[in-house]
Structure formats: C-alpha cells, structure tokens
Amino acid sequence: IDNNEGLINCYRVIQNKIGELINSLKKHKNEKNYFYKIRSIDRIPEEFKKLSSVERASRTIFLNKCCFNGLYRVNSKGEFNVPFGKYENPKFCDEENLLAVNTVLKGVQIINGDFKECLELAEKDDFIYFDPPYQPVSTTANFTSYTKENFNKMDQVRLFKVYEELDNRGCKVMLSNSYNEFILDLYKKYDLKTVYAKRSINSDASGRGQIKEVLIINY
C-alpha cells in the first residue's frame, strides 16, 4: 500500500506489462533538453492524462534515474521538480533488475491508498512493515514531498494509532523512522532499536553518510 499514485503505477506496470515497459525505457535519451521536455509533461494536465500507464511508468523511472541524486520530489501541484542530474551513463533501463522485480511481484496485491487501509486486510499473526516519510530531524532536513500532500506530525500520529490497532489485533509490526525525540516518545512503549543507514541525498554534504534511525518492533 502506498499513497504515491506514480509509484504504484510503476509497480503495476512492472508486474503486468514488463515487456512494453522495457521497450519504452529503451527509447529515452540521457540529454538535458530531453529530460526537461519529459519532466514538463505533468505541467500540462491534458497531455499528462493522454499517457498510457506504461508511458507514465517509463517517464517516472527515467526521471528518477536521470535527476539530481535520484531524488523523487513533487511540488504542491504534484509536478515533478527535481533538476537534471548530469550523469555520464545512468542506467534507466536495467532490464535484468526489472525482470527480477517482475518475478517477485507475481501474485502480489498492490494498492494505491492511505496506510490506514491495511486495517481492512490485517489479521492476527500477519506481519506488517511501515516505511513512512521520516520525521524531520532538523529544520533543514524536512523532506516529505513524495506526494503533493506532505506527510506531517499529524500523519505520524495517525500512523501511530494504526500501529497500535494492529498491535492490539495480534499482528507483528515493524516500522522505520528517523531517530527523533518526537518519534521516540510516540512509540516509547515498544521495542526501539537503533540502526544506521547510508544516505547520499542531502543538499548539505555534511549530512550525507551514515544516518541514525530507529526500528520500532512490537514482538
């Protein structure tokens, strides 16, 4: 389940139309003017609506592989706004990897929606993993723009309540987030494990490298 329609469309196309997707990706070019031409399509709603599911997935993957730092970010209008990345040879058509993902996704139910929708599906002893937009650890590290509706503190609290409900049902639940006082206090009754993850996406070079995160477990 994910609220990002573009991401879910990519998964569904990889799952059901992998051959068409690979053919479409092979047509793209790693050129600055071409990149901005493809990026600008969502500025014209009438044109964007004309794209097939395969064309939209191909566009998303191409932009993500060729944009600066491989960052996925949209503005308040839902328009992709990351600049060109100037990579020498970005692998926007990784055929081997795409075919492997296609195999893994066979028989998987992929849902575009709010995380609370898992409450309609989850039963006792099910395992649920949440990977939400992380709570900002500072005023500059505040990226949550995966959709046009940013993920804020109220959403973090909503997620906590869903986590609690799943816990009460007897589900096994795991959640990742930033190592942040707000998050640590919110989930203080659960098992909190400190982990370190490598991060290369940060406008400040000093913020790159190993980042402290928390893994929240109820079992």
Coordinates of N, CA and C in Angstrom, one line a residue:
I1 N 0.8 -1.2 0.0 CA 0.0 0.0 0.0 C 0.9 1.2 0.0
D2 N 0.6 2.2 -0.9 CA 1.3 3.4 -0.9 C 0.4 4.5 -1.5
N3 N 0.6 5.7 -1.0 CA -0.3 6.9 -1.4 C 0.2 7.5 -2.7
N4 N 1.4 7.2 -3.1 CA 2.0 7.8 -4.3 C 1.5 7.0 -5.5
E5 N 0.6 7.7 -6.3 CA 0.0 7.0 -7.4 C 1.0 6.7 -8.5
G6 N 2.0 7.5 -8.7 CA 3.0 7.3 -9.7 C 3.9 6.0 -9.4
L7 N 4.2 5.9 -8.1 CA 5.0 4.7 -7.7 C 4.2 3.4 -7.8
I8 N 2.9 3.5 -7.4 CA 2.0 2.3 -7.5 C 1.8 1.9 -9.0
N9 N 1.7 2.9 -9.9 CA 1.6 2.7 -11.3 C 2.8 1.9 -11.8
C10 N 4.0 2.4 -11.3 CA 5.2 1.7 -11.8 C 5.2 0.2 -11.4
Y11 N 4.9 0.0 -10.1 CA 4.8 -1.4 -9.7 C 3.9 -2.3 -10.5
R12 N 2.7 -1.7 -10.8 CA 1.7 -2.4 -11.5 C 2.1 -2.7 -13.0
V13 N 2.8 -1.7 -13.6 CA 3.3 -1.9 -14.9 C 4.4 -2.9 -15.0
I14 N 5.3 -2.9 -14.0 CA 6.4 -3.9 -13.9 C 5.8 -5.3 -13.7
Q15 N 4.7 -5.3 -12.9 CA 4.1 -6.6 -12.7 C 3.3 -7.2 -13.9
N16 N 2.7 -6.3 -14.7 CA 1.8 -6.8 -15.7 C 2.1 -6.5 -17.1
K17 N 3.0 -5.5 -17.3 CA 3.4 -5.1 -18.7 C 4.9 -4.9 -18.9
I18 N 5.7 -5.8 -18.4 CA 7.1 -5.6 -18.3 C 7.8 -5.5 -19.7
G19 N 7.3 -6.2 -20.6 CA 7.9 -6.1 -22.0 C 7.7 -4.7 -22.6
E20 N 6.5 -4.2 -22.5 CA 6.1 -2.9 -23.0 C 7.0 -1.8 -22.3
L21 N 7.1 -2.0 -21.0 CA 7.9 -1.0 -20.2 C 9.3 -1.0 -20.7
I22 N 10.0 -2.1 -20.8 CA 11.4 -2.2 -21.2 C 11.6 -1.5 -22.6
N23 N 10.6 -1.8 -23.5 CA 10.7 -1.2 -24.8 C 10.6 0.3 -24.8
S24 N 9.7 0.8 -23.9 CA 9.6 2.2 -23.8 C 10.8 2.9 -23.1
L25 N 11.4 2.2 -22.1 CA 12.5 2.8 -21.5 C 13.7 2.9 -22.4
K26 N 13.8 2.0 -23.3 CA 15.0 2.0 -24.3 C 14.9 3.2 -25.2
K27 N 13.8 3.8 -25.3 CA 13.6 4.9 -26.2 C 14.1 6.3 -25.7
H28 N 14.3 6.3 -24.3 CA 14.7 7.6 -23.7 C 16.2 7.9 -24.0
K29 N 16.5 9.2 -23.8 CA 17.9 9.7 -24.0 C 18.4 10.5 -22.8
N30 N 19.6 10.3 -22.5 CA 20.2 11.0 -21.4 C 20.8 12.3 -21.9
E31 N 19.8 13.2 -22.2 CA 20.2 14.6 -22.6 C 19.4 15.6 -21.8
K32 N 20.0 16.7 -21.5 CA 19.4 17.7 -20.6 C 18.1 18.2 -21.2
N33 N 18.1 18.7 -22.4 CA 16.9 19.2 -23.0 C 15.7 18.2 -23.1
Y34 N 16.1 17.0 -23.4 CA 15.1 15.9 -23.5 C 14.6 15.6 -22.1
F35 N 15.4 15.6 -21.1 CA 15.0 15.4 -19.7 C 13.9 16.4 -19.3
Y36 N 14.2 17.7 -19.6 CA 13.2 18.7 -19.2 C 11.9 18.7 -20.0
K37 N 12.1 18.2 -21.2 CA 10.9 18.0 -22.1 C 10.0 16.9 -21.5
I38 N 10.6 15.8 -21.0 CA 9.8 14.7 -20.4 C 9.3 15.2 -19.1
R39 N 10.1 15.9 -18.3 CA 9.7 16.4 -17.0 C 8.5 17.3 -17.1
S40 N 8.4 18.1 -18.1 CA 7.4 19.2 -18.3 C 6.0 18.7 -18.6
I41 N 5.9 17.4 -19.0 CA 4.6 16.8 -19.4 C 3.5 17.0 -18.3
D42 N 3.9 16.8 -17.0 CA 2.9 16.9 -16.0 C 2.5 18.4 -15.7
R43 N 3.1 19.4 -16.4 CA 2.7 20.8 -16.3 C 1.4 21.0 -17.1
I44 N 1.2 20.1 -18.0 CA 0.0 20.3 -18.9 C -0.9 19.1 -18.7
P45 N -1.9 19.2 -17.7 CA -2.7 18.1 -17.3 C -3.4 17.3 -18.5
E46 N -3.8 18.1 -19.5 CA -4.4 17.4 -20.7 C -3.5 16.4 -21.4
E47 N -2.2 16.8 -21.5 CA -1.2 16.0 -22.1 C -0.8 14.8 -21.2
F48 N -0.7 15.1 -19.9 CA -0.4 14.0 -19.0 C -1.4 12.9 -18.9
K49 N -2.7 13.3 -19.0 CA -3.8 12.3 -19.0 C -3.8 11.4 -20.2
K50 N -3.2 11.9 -21.3 CA -3.1 11.1 -22.5 C -2.1 10.0 -22.4
L51 N -1.2 10.0 -21.5 CA -0.2 9.0 -21.4 C -0.8 7.7 -20.9
S52 N -0.3 6.6 -21.5 CA -0.8 5.3 -21.1 C -0.1 4.9 -19.7
S53 N -0.5 3.9 -19.1 CA 0.1 3.5 -17.8 C 1.6 3.2 -18.0
V54 N 1.9 2.5 -19.2 CA 3.3 2.2 -19.5 C 4.1 3.5 -19.7
E55 N 3.6 4.4 -20.4 CA 4.3 5.7 -20.7 C 4.5 6.4 -19.4
R56 N 3.6 6.4 -18.5 CA 3.7 7.1 -17.2 C 4.8 6.4 -16.3
A57 N 4.8 5.1 -16.3 CA 5.8 4.4 -15.5 C 7.2 4.6 -16.1
S58 N 7.3 4.5 -17.5 CA 8.6 4.8 -18.1 C 9.1 6.2 -17.8
R59 N 8.2 7.2 -17.8 CA 8.6 8.5 -17.5 C 9.1 8.6 -16.1
T60 N 8.4 8.0 -15.2 CA 8.8 8.1 -13.7 C 10.2 7.5 -13.5
I61 N 10.4 6.3 -14.1 CA 11.7 5.6 -13.9 C 12.8 6.4 -14.5
F62 N 12.6 6.9 -15.8 CA 13.6 7.7 -16.5 C 14.0 8.9 -15.7
L63 N 13.0 9.7 -15.2 CA 13.2 10.9 -14.5 C 14.0 10.6 -13.2
N64 N 13.6 9.6 -12.5 CA 14.2 9.2 -11.2 C 15.7 8.8 -11.4
K65 N 15.9 8.1 -12.5 CA 17.3 7.6 -12.7 C 18.2 8.8 -13.3
C66 N 17.7 9.8 -13.9 CA 18.5 10.8 -14.5 C 18.4 12.1 -13.8
C67 N 17.6 12.2 -12.7 CA 17.6 13.5 -12.0 C 18.7 13.6 -10.9
F68 N 18.8 14.8 -10.4 CA 19.9 15.0 -9.4 C 19.7 14.1 -8.1
N69 N 20.7 13.4 -7.8 CA 20.7 12.5 -6.6 C 19.7 11.4 -6.6
G70 N 19.0 11.2 -7.8 CA 18.0 10.1 -7.8 C 16.8 10.4 -6.8
L71 N 16.5 11.7 -6.6 CA 15.5 12.1 -5.7 C 14.1 12.1 -6.3
Y72 N 13.1 11.6 -5.6 CA 11.8 11.7 -6.1 C 11.1 12.8 -5.2
R73 N 10.7 13.9 -5.9 CA 10.1 15.0 -5.2 C 9.1 15.7 -6.1
V74 N 7.9 16.1 -5.6 CA 6.9 16.8 -6.3 C 6.6 18.1 -5.6
N75 N 6.0 19.1 -6.3 CA 5.6 20.3 -5.6 C 4.1 20.2 -5.2
S76 N 3.6 21.3 -4.7 CA 2.2 21.3 -4.2 C 1.2 21.0 -5.3
K77 N 1.6 21.1 -6.5 CA 0.7 20.7 -7.6 C 0.8 19.3 -8.1
G78 N 1.8 18.6 -7.5 CA 2.0 17.2 -7.9 C 3.0 17.1 -9.0
E79 N 3.7 18.2 -9.4 CA 4.6 18.2 -10.5 C 6.0 17.8 -10.1
F80 N 6.6 16.9 -10.8 CA 8.0 16.5 -10.5 C 8.9 17.7 -10.7
N81 N 9.8 18.0 -9.7 CA 10.5 19.3 -9.9 C 12.0 19.1 -9.5
V82 N 12.6 17.9 -9.6 CA 14.0 17.7 -9.4 C 14.8 18.0 -10.7
P83 N 15.9 18.7 -10.6 CA 16.6 19.1 -11.8 C 17.4 17.9 -12.4
F84 N 17.9 18.1 -13.6 CA 18.7 17.2 -14.3 C 20.0 16.8 -13.5
G85 N 20.4 15.5 -13.6 CA 21.5 15.1 -12.7 C 22.9 15.1 -13.4
K86 N 22.9 15.2 -14.7 CA 24.2 15.3 -15.4 C 25.1 14.0 -15.1
Y87 N 24.5 12.9 -15.2 CA 25.2 11.6 -15.1 C 25.7 11.2 -16.4
E88 N 26.9 10.6 -16.4 CA 27.5 10.2 -17.7 C 26.7 9.0 -18.4
N89 N 26.3 8.0 -17.6 CA 25.7 6.9 -18.2 C 24.7 6.3 -17.2
P90 N 23.6 7.0 -16.9 CA 22.6 6.5 -16.0 C 21.9 5.2 -16.5
K91 N 21.6 4.3 -15.7 CA 21.0 3.0 -16.1 C 19.5 3.1 -15.9
F92 N 18.8 3.8 -16.8 CA 17.4 3.9 -16.7 C 16.6 2.8 -17.3
C93 N 17.3 1.9 -18.0 CA 16.7 0.7 -18.5 C 17.5 -0.5 -18.0
D94 N 17.4 -0.9 -16.7 CA 18.1 -2.0 -16.1 C 17.2 -3.2 -16.3
E95 N 17.3 -3.8 -17.5 CA 16.4 -4.9 -17.9 C 16.5 -6.1 -17.0
E96 N 17.7 -6.5 -16.6 CA 17.8 -7.6 -15.7 C 17.1 -7.4 -14.3
N97 N 17.3 -6.2 -13.8 CA 16.7 -5.9 -12.5 C 15.1 -5.8 -12.6
L98 N 14.7 -5.2 -13.7 CA 13.2 -5.1 -13.9 C 12.6 -6.4 -14.1
L99 N 13.2 -7.4 -14.8 CA 12.7 -8.7 -14.9 C 12.7 -9.5 -13.6
A100 N 13.7 -9.2 -12.7 CA 13.7 -9.8 -11.4 C 12.6 -9.3 -10.5
V101 N 12.3 -8.0 -10.6 CA 11.2 -7.4 -9.8 C 9.9 -7.9 -10.3
N102 N 9.8 -8.1 -11.6 CA 8.6 -8.7 -12.2 C 8.3 -10.0 -11.6
T103 N 9.3 -10.8 -11.5 CA 9.1 -12.2 -10.9 C 8.7 -12.1 -9.5
V104 N 9.3 -11.2 -8.7 CA 9.0 -11.1 -7.3 C 7.5 -10.6 -7.1
L105 N 7.0 -9.8 -8.0 CA 5.7 -9.2 -7.9 C 4.6 -10.1 -8.3
K106 N 4.9 -11.2 -8.9 CA 3.8 -12.1 -9.4 C 2.9 -12.5 -8.2
G107 N 1.6 -12.3 -8.4 CA 0.6 -12.7 -7.4 C 0.5 -11.7 -6.2
V108 N 1.2 -10.6 -6.3 CA 1.2 -9.6 -5.2 C 0.1 -8.6 -5.4
Q109 N -0.7 -8.3 -4.3 CA -1.7 -7.3 -4.4 C -1.1 -5.9 -4.2
I110 N -1.2 -5.0 -5.1 CA -0.6 -3.7 -5.0 C -1.7 -2.6 -4.9
I111 N -1.7 -1.9 -3.8 CA -2.8 -1.0 -3.5 C -2.3 0.5 -3.5
N112 N -3.1 1.4 -4.1 CA -2.8 2.8 -4.1 C -3.8 3.4 -3.1
G113 N -3.3 3.8 -1.9 CA -4.2 4.4 -0.9 C -3.4 4.7 0.4
D114 N -4.2 5.2 1.4 CA -3.6 5.6 2.6 C -3.2 4.4 3.4
F115 N -2.2 4.5 4.3 CA -1.7 3.4 5.1 C -2.8 2.8 6.0
K116 N -3.8 3.5 6.4 CA -4.8 3.0 7.2 C -5.6 1.9 6.6
E117 N -5.5 1.8 5.2 CA -6.3 0.8 4.5 C -5.8 -0.6 4.9
C118 N -4.6 -0.7 5.5 CA -4.1 -2.1 5.9 C -5.0 -2.6 7.0
L119 N -5.7 -1.8 7.7 CA -6.6 -2.2 8.8 C -7.8 -3.1 8.2
E120 N -8.1 -2.9 7.0 CA -9.2 -3.7 6.4 C -8.7 -5.1 6.0
L121 N -7.4 -5.3 5.9 CA -6.8 -6.5 5.5 C -6.1 -7.3 6.5
A122 N -5.5 -6.6 7.5 CA -4.6 -7.3 8.5 C -5.4 -8.2 9.5
E123 N -4.8 -9.4 9.7 CA -5.4 -10.3 10.7 C -4.3 -10.7 11.7
K124 N -4.7 -11.4 12.7 CA -3.8 -11.8 13.8 C -2.6 -12.6 13.2
D125 N -1.4 -12.4 13.7 CA -0.2 -13.0 13.2 C 0.4 -12.6 11.9
D126 N -0.4 -11.7 11.2 CA 0.2 -11.1 10.0 C 1.4 -10.2 10.3
F127 N 2.3 -10.1 9.4 CA 3.5 -9.2 9.6 C 3.3 -8.0 8.7
I128 N 3.4 -6.8 9.3 CA 3.2 -5.5 8.6 C 4.5 -4.7 8.8
Y129 N 5.0 -4.2 7.7 CA 6.2 -3.3 7.8 C 5.8 -1.9 7.2
F130 N 6.1 -0.8 8.0 CA 5.8 0.5 7.6 C 7.1 1.3 7.3
D131 N 7.2 1.9 6.2 CA 8.3 2.8 5.8 C 7.8 4.1 5.4
P132 N 7.4 4.9 6.4 CA 6.7 6.2 6.0 C 7.8 7.3 5.7
P133 N 7.3 8.5 5.2 CA 8.3 9.6 5.1 C 8.8 9.9 6.5
Y134 N 10.1 10.0 6.7 CA 10.6 10.2 8.0 C 10.4 11.5 8.6
Q135 N 10.2 11.5 9.9 CA 10.0 12.8 10.7 C 11.3 13.6 10.6
P136 N 11.3 14.9 10.1 CA 12.5 15.7 10.0 C 13.2 15.8 11.3
V137 N 14.6 15.6 11.2 CA 15.4 15.7 12.5 C 15.9 17.2 12.7
S138 N 15.7 18.0 11.7 CA 16.1 19.4 11.8 C 15.2 20.3 10.9
T139 N 15.3 21.6 11.0 CA 14.6 22.5 10.1 C 15.0 22.4 8.7
T140 N 16.2 22.0 8.4 CA 16.7 21.9 7.1 C 16.5 20.5 6.5
A141 N 16.4 19.5 7.4 CA 16.2 18.1 6.9 C 14.7 17.8 7.0
N142 N 13.9 18.4 6.1 CA 12.5 18.4 6.2 C 11.8 17.8 5.0
F143 N 12.5 16.9 4.3 CA 11.9 16.4 3.0 C 10.8 15.4 3.3
T144 N 9.5 15.7 2.8 CA 8.4 14.8 2.9 C 7.6 14.8 1.7
S145 N 8.1 15.4 0.6 CA 7.3 15.7 -0.6 C 7.3 14.5 -1.6
Y146 N 6.9 13.4 -1.2 CA 6.7 12.2 -2.1 C 5.3 12.3 -2.8
T147 N 4.4 13.1 -2.2 CA 3.1 13.4 -2.9 C 2.9 14.9 -2.7
K148 N 1.8 15.4 -3.4 CA 1.5 16.8 -3.2 C 1.1 17.2 -1.8
E149 N 0.6 16.2 -1.1 CA 0.2 16.4 0.3 C 1.4 15.9 1.2
N150 N 2.1 16.8 1.8 CA 3.2 16.5 2.6 C 2.8 15.6 3.8
F151 N 3.7 14.8 4.3 CA 3.5 14.0 5.5 C 3.9 14.7 6.7
N152 N 3.0 15.1 7.6 CA 3.4 15.9 8.7 C 3.2 15.2 10.1
K153 N 3.3 15.9 11.2 CA 3.3 15.3 12.5 C 1.9 14.7 12.8
M154 N 0.8 15.3 12.2 CA -0.5 14.7 12.4 C -0.6 13.3 11.7
D155 N 0.1 13.2 10.6 CA 0.1 11.9 9.9 C 0.9 10.9 10.7
Q156 N 2.0 11.4 11.3 CA 2.8 10.5 12.1 C 2.0 9.9 13.3
V157 N 1.1 10.8 13.9 CA 0.3 10.4 15.0 C -0.8 9.4 14.5
R158 N -1.4 9.7 13.3 CA -2.3 8.8 12.7 C -1.7 7.4 12.5
L159 N -0.5 7.4 12.0 CA 0.2 6.2 11.7 C 0.4 5.4 13.1
F160 N 0.8 6.1 14.1 CA 1.0 5.5 15.4 C -0.3 4.8 15.9
K161 N -1.4 5.4 15.6 CA -2.7 4.8 16.1 C -3.0 3.6 15.3
V162 N -2.7 3.6 14.0 CA -2.8 2.4 13.2 C -1.9 1.3 13.7
Y163 N -0.7 1.7 14.0 CA 0.3 0.7 14.6 C -0.2 0.1 15.9
E164 N -0.8 0.9 16.7 CA -1.4 0.4 18.0 C -2.6 -0.5 17.7
E165 N -3.4 -0.2 16.8 CA -4.6 -1.1 16.4 C -4.1 -2.4 15.9
L166 N -3.1 -2.4 15.1 CA -2.5 -3.7 14.6 C -1.9 -4.5 15.7
D167 N -1.2 -3.8 16.6 CA -0.6 -4.5 17.8 C -1.7 -5.1 18.6
N168 N -2.8 -4.4 18.8 CA -3.9 -4.9 19.6 C -4.6 -6.2 19.0
R169 N -4.5 -6.2 17.7 CA -5.1 -7.4 16.9 C -4.2 -8.6 17.0
G170 N -2.9 -8.4 17.4 CA -2.0 -9.5 17.5 C -1.2 -9.7 16.3
C171 N -1.1 -8.6 15.5 CA -0.2 -8.6 14.3 C 1.3 -8.3 14.7
K172 N 2.2 -8.8 13.9 CA 3.6 -8.4 14.2 C 3.9 -7.2 13.3
V173 N 4.4 -6.1 14.0 CA 4.5 -4.9 13.2 C 5.9 -4.3 13.4
M174 N 6.5 -3.8 12.3 CA 7.8 -3.2 12.3 C 7.7 -1.9 11.6
L175 N 8.3 -0.8 12.1 CA 8.3 0.5 11.4 C 9.6 1.1 11.5
S176 N 10.0 1.8 10.4 CA 11.3 2.5 10.4 C 11.0 4.0 10.4
N177 N 11.9 4.8 11.1 CA 11.7 6.2 11.1 C 13.1 6.9 11.5
S178 N 13.1 8.2 11.5 CA 14.3 8.9 11.9 C 14.4 8.8 13.4
Y179 N 15.7 8.9 13.9 CA 16.0 8.9 15.3 C 15.7 10.3 15.8
N180 N 14.5 10.5 16.3 CA 14.0 11.8 16.6 C 13.2 11.8 17.9
E181 N 13.3 12.8 18.7 CA 12.7 12.8 20.0 C 11.2 12.6 19.9
F182 N 10.5 13.2 18.9 CA 9.1 13.1 18.8 C 8.7 11.6 18.5
I183 N 9.4 11.0 17.6 CA 9.1 9.6 17.3 C 9.4 8.7 18.4
L184 N 10.6 8.9 19.1 CA 10.9 8.0 20.2 C 9.9 8.1 21.3
D185 N 9.4 9.3 21.6 CA 8.4 9.5 22.6 C 7.1 8.8 22.2
L186 N 6.7 9.0 21.0 CA 5.4 8.5 20.4 C 5.4 6.9 20.6
Y187 N 6.5 6.3 20.3 CA 6.5 4.8 20.3 C 7.2 4.2 21.5
K188 N 7.3 5.0 22.6 CA 8.2 4.6 23.7 C 7.8 3.3 24.4
K189 N 6.5 2.8 24.2 CA 6.1 1.6 24.9 C 6.5 0.3 24.1
Y190 N 7.1 0.6 22.9 CA 7.5 -0.6 22.0 C 9.0 -0.7 22.1
D191 N 9.5 -1.8 21.4 CA 10.9 -2.1 21.4 C 11.6 -1.2 20.3
L192 N 12.5 -0.3 20.8 CA 13.1 0.7 19.9 C 14.6 0.2 19.7
K193 N 14.9 0.0 18.4 CA 16.3 -0.5 18.1 C 17.0 0.6 17.2
T194 N 18.1 1.0 17.6 CA 18.9 2.0 16.8 C 19.6 1.3 15.7
V195 N 19.5 1.9 14.5 CA 20.2 1.3 13.3 C 20.8 2.5 12.6
Y196 N 21.8 2.2 11.7 CA 22.5 3.2 10.9 C 22.3 2.9 9.5
A197 N 22.0 3.9 8.7 CA 21.7 3.7 7.3 C 22.5 4.7 6.5
K198 N 23.0 4.3 5.3 CA 23.8 5.2 4.5 C 22.8 6.1 3.7
R199 N 23.1 7.4 3.6 CA 22.2 8.3 2.9 C 23.1 9.2 2.0
S200 N 22.8 9.3 0.7 CA 23.5 10.1 -0.2 C 22.7 11.4 -0.6
I201 N 21.4 11.4 -0.3 CA 20.6 12.5 -0.7 C 20.5 13.6 0.4
N202 N 21.3 14.6 0.2 CA 21.3 15.7 1.2 C 21.9 16.9 0.5
S203 N 21.3 18.1 0.6 CA 21.9 19.3 0.0 C 23.2 19.7 0.7
D204 N 23.3 19.3 2.0 CA 24.4 19.6 2.8 C 25.3 18.4 2.8
A205 N 26.5 18.5 2.3 CA 27.4 17.3 2.2 C 27.7 16.7 3.6
S206 N 27.7 17.5 4.6 CA 28.0 17.0 6.0 C 26.9 16.1 6.5
G207 N 25.7 16.2 5.8 CA 24.6 15.4 6.3 C 24.5 14.1 5.6
R208 N 25.5 13.8 4.7 CA 25.5 12.6 4.0 C 26.3 11.5 4.8
G209 N 26.2 10.3 4.4 CA 26.9 9.2 5.0 C 26.0 8.4 5.9
Q210 N 26.5 7.9 7.1 CA 25.7 7.1 8.0 C 24.7 8.0 8.8
I211 N 23.5 7.6 8.8 CA 22.4 8.4 9.5 C 21.8 7.5 10.5
K212 N 21.6 8.0 11.7 CA 21.0 7.3 12.8 C 19.5 7.2 12.6
E213 N 18.9 6.0 12.7 CA 17.5 5.8 12.5 C 17.0 4.8 13.6
V214 N 15.7 4.7 13.7 CA 15.1 3.8 14.7 C 14.2 2.8 14.0
L215 N 14.3 1.6 14.5 CA 13.4 0.5 14.0 C 12.5 0.1 15.2
I216 N 11.2 0.2 15.0 CA 10.2 0.1 16.1 C 9.5 -1.3 15.9
I217 N 9.6 -2.1 16.9 CA 9.1 -3.5 16.8 C 8.1 -3.8 18.0
N218 N 7.1 -4.6 17.7 CA 6.1 -4.9 18.8 C 6.2 -6.4 19.2
Y219 N 7.2 -7.1 18.7 CA 7.3 -8.5 19.0 C 8.6 -8.9 19.5

